[in-house]
CSV table of C-alpha atoms in Angstrom, one decimal:
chain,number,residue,atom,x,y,z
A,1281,UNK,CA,198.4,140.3,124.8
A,1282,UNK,CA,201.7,139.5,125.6
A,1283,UNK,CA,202.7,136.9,128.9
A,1284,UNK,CA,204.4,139.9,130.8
A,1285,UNK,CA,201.6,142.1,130.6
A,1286,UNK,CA,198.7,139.6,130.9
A,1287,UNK,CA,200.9,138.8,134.4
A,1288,UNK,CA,201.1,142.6,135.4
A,1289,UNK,CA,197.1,143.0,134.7
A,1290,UNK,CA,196.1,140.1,136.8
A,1291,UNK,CA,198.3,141.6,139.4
A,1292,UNK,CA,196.6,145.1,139.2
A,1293,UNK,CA,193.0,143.2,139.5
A,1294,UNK,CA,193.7,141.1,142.3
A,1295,UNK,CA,194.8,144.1,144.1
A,1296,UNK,CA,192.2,144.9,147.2
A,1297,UNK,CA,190.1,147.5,147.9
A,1298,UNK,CA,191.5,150.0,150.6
A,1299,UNK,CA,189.5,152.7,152.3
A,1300,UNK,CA,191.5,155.8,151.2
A,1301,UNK,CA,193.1,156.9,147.9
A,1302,UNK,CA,194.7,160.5,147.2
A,1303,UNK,CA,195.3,160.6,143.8
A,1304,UNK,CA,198.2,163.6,142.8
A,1305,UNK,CA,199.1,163.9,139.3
A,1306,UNK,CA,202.8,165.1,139.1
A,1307,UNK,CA,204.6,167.3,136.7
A,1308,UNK,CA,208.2,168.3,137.4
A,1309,UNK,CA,207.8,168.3,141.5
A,1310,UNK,CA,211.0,167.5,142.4
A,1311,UNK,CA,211.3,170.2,145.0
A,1312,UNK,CA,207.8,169.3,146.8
A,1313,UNK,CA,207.9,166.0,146.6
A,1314,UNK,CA,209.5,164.7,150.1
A,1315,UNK,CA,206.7,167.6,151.7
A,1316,UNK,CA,204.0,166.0,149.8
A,1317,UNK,CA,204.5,162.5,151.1
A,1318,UNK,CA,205.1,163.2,154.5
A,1319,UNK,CA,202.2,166.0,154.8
A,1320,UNK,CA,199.9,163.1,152.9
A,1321,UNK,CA,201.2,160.1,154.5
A,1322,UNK,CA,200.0,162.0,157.9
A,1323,UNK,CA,196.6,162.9,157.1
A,1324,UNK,CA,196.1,159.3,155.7
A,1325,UNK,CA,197.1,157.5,158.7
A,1326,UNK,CA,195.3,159.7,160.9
A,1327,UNK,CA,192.2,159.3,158.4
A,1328,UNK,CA,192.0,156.0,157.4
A,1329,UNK,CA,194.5,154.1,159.7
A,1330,UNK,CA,196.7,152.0,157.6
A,1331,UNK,CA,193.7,151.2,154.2
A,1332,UNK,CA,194.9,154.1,151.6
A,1333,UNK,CA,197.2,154.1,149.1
A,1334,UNK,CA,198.9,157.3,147.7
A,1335,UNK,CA,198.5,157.0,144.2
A,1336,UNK,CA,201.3,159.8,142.4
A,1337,UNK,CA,201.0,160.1,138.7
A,1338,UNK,CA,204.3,161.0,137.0
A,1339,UNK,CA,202.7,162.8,133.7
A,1340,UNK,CA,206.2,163.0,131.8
A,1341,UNK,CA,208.3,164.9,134.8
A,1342,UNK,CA,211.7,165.5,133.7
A,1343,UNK,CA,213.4,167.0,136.8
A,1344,UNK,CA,213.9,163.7,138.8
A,1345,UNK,CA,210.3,163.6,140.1
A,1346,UNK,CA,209.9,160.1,138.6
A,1347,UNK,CA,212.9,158.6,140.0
A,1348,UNK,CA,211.6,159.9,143.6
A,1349,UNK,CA,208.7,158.9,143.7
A,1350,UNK,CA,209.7,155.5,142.7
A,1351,UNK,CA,211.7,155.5,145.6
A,1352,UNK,CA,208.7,156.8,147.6
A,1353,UNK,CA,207.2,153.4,146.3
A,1354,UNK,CA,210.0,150.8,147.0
A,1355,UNK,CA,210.2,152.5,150.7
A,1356,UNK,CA,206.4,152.3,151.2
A,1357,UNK,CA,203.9,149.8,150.0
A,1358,UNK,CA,201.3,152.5,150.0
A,1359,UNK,CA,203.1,154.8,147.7
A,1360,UNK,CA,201.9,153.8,143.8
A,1361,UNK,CA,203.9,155.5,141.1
A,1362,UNK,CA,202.1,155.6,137.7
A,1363,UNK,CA,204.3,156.8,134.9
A,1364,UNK,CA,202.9,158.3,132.2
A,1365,UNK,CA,205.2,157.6,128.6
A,1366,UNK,CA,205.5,161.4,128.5
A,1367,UNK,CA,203.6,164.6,128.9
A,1368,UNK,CA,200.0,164.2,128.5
A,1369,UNK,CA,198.5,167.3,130.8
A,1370,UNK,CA,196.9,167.3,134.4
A,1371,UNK,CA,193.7,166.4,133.7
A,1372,UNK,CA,194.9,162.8,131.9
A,1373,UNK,CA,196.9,162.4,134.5
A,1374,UNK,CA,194.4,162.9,136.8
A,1375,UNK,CA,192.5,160.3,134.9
A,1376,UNK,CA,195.1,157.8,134.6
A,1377,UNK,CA,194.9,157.9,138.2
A,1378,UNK,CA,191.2,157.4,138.8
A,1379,UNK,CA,191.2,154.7,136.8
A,1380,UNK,CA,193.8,153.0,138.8
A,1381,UNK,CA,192.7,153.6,142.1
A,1382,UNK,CA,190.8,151.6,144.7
A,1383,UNK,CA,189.8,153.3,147.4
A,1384,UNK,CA,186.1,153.7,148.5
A,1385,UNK,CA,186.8,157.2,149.3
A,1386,UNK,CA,189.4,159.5,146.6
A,1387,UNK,CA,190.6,162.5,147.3
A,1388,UNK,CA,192.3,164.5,143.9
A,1389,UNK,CA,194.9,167.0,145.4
A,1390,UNK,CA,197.4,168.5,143.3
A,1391,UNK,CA,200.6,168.0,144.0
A,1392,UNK,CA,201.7,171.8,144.7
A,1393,UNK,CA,200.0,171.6,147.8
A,1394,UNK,CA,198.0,174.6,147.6
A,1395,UNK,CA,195.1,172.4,148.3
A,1396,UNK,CA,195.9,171.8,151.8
A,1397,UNK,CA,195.6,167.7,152.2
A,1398,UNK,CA,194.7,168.5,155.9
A,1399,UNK,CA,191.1,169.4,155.3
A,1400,UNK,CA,190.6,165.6,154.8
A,1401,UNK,CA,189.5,165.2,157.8
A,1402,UNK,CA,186.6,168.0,157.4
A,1403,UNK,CA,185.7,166.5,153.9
A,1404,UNK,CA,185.3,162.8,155.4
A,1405,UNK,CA,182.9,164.5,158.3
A,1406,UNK,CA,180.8,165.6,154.8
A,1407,UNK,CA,180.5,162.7,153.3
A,1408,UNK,CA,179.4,160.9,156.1
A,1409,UNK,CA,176.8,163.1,156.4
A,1410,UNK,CA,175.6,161.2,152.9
A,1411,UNK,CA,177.2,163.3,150.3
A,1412,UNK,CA,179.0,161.4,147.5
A,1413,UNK,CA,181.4,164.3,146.3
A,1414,UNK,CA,182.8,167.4,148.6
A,1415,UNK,CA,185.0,170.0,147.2
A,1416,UNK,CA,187.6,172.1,148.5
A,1417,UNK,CA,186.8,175.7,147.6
A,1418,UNK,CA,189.8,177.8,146.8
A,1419,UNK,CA,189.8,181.5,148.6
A,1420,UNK,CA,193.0,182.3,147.2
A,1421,UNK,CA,195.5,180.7,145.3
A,1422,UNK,CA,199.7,181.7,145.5
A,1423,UNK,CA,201.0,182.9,142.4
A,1424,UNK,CA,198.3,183.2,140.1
A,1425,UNK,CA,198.1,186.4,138.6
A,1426,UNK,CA,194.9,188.8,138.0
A,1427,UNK,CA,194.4,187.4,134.3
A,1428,UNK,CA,194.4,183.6,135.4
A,1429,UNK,CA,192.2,184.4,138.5
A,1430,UNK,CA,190.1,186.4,135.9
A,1431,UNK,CA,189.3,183.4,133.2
A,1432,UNK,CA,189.3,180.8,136.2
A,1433,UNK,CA,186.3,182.9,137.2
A,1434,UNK,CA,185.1,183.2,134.2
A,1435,UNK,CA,185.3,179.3,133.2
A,1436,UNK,CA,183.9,178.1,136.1
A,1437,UNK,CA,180.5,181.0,136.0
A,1438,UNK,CA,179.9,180.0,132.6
A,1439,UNK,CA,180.0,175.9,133.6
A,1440,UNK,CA,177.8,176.5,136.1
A,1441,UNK,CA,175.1,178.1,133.1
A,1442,UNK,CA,175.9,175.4,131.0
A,1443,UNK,CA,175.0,172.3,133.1
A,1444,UNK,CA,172.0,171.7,135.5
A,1445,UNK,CA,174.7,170.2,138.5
A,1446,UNK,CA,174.9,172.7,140.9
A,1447,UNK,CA,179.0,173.3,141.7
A,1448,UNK,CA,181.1,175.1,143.7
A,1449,UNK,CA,183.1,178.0,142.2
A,1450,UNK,CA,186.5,177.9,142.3
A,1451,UNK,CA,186.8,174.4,143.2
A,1452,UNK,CA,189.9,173.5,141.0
A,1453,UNK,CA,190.1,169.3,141.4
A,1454,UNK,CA,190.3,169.6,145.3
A,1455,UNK,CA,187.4,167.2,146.3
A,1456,UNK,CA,186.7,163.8,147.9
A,1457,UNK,CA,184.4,161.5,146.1
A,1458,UNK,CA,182.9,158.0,147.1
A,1459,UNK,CA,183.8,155.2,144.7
A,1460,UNK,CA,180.2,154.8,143.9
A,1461,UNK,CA,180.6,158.7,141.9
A,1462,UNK,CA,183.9,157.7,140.6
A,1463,UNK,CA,182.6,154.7,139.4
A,1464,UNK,CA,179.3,156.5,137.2
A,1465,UNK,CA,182.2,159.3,136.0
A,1466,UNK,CA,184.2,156.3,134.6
A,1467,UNK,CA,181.2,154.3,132.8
């Protein structure tokens, strides 16, 4: 291993632990960038004072999402910008980022905002009650057509046969986990 990235790997490890991360993988989001930060910045503040960190994964954007959300990062310390060598799909990215993260609480949102970040709040209430993952349940999605709706359906009917954990339908990635789940889904 080389000097430079033994350096940048102790640097990673000796980061702390914060209360809060929101982990958003990112795919050509140029346009909802700016609404993503300030509508995610706000619920984290108001949620978890100033212990989060917003943790965006660039998963090989080409539209000048990358070179925003590195400047998201140099103009707030809370703002992490993975970037992925190119296009590797949402749900690497998505992994990338739970890897990376240290919060004790992590909420995945996508970055379209469809998933409104302001249920945070609710979700936290749950998992205080003692649950150690809550999911956001979709009701309906913008522009998704009948045939994607149809298969989404479809895919998560035939998961729920398949494996003896009880989930919500139509859950998409929207959820808040405890690290303590996070850290048995990445053993």
């Amino acid at each position: 291993m080389g000097a430079g990235l033994l350096a940048q790997t102790e640097k990673i490890a000796a980061r702390r632990a914060v209360a809060l991360s929101v982990v958003v993988p990112c795919y050509n989001e140029i346009g909802g960038v700016a609404e993503l930060y300030r509508r995610v910045t706000a619920v984290c503040r108001g949620q978890a004072g100033h212990s989060y960190e917003i943790v965006l994964v660039i998963d090989g954007a080409t539209d000048g999402t990358r070179e925003a959300i590195f400047e998201l990062a140099k103009q707030d310390s809370h703002v992490v910008g993975i970037d992925l060598a190119r296009n590797y799909g949402h749900q690497i990215a998505l992994s990338a980022g739970l890897e990376f993260c240290r919060g004790q609480r992590i909420l995945i949102l996508d970055a379209d905002l469809q998933d409104p970040p302001e249920l945070l709040k609710a979700m936290m209430a749950k998992m205080d009650e003692g649950f150690d993952v809550v999911y956001g349940q979709r009701l309906k999605r913008q522009g998704e057509g009948w045939f994607k709706r149809a298969t989404a359906a479809l895919f998560y009917r035939l998961l729920r046969k398949m494996v003896d954990v009880e989930m919500a339908l139509d859950s998409g990635d929207f959820r808040l986990m405890s690290r303590r789940a996070l850290d048995h889904l990445n053993a």
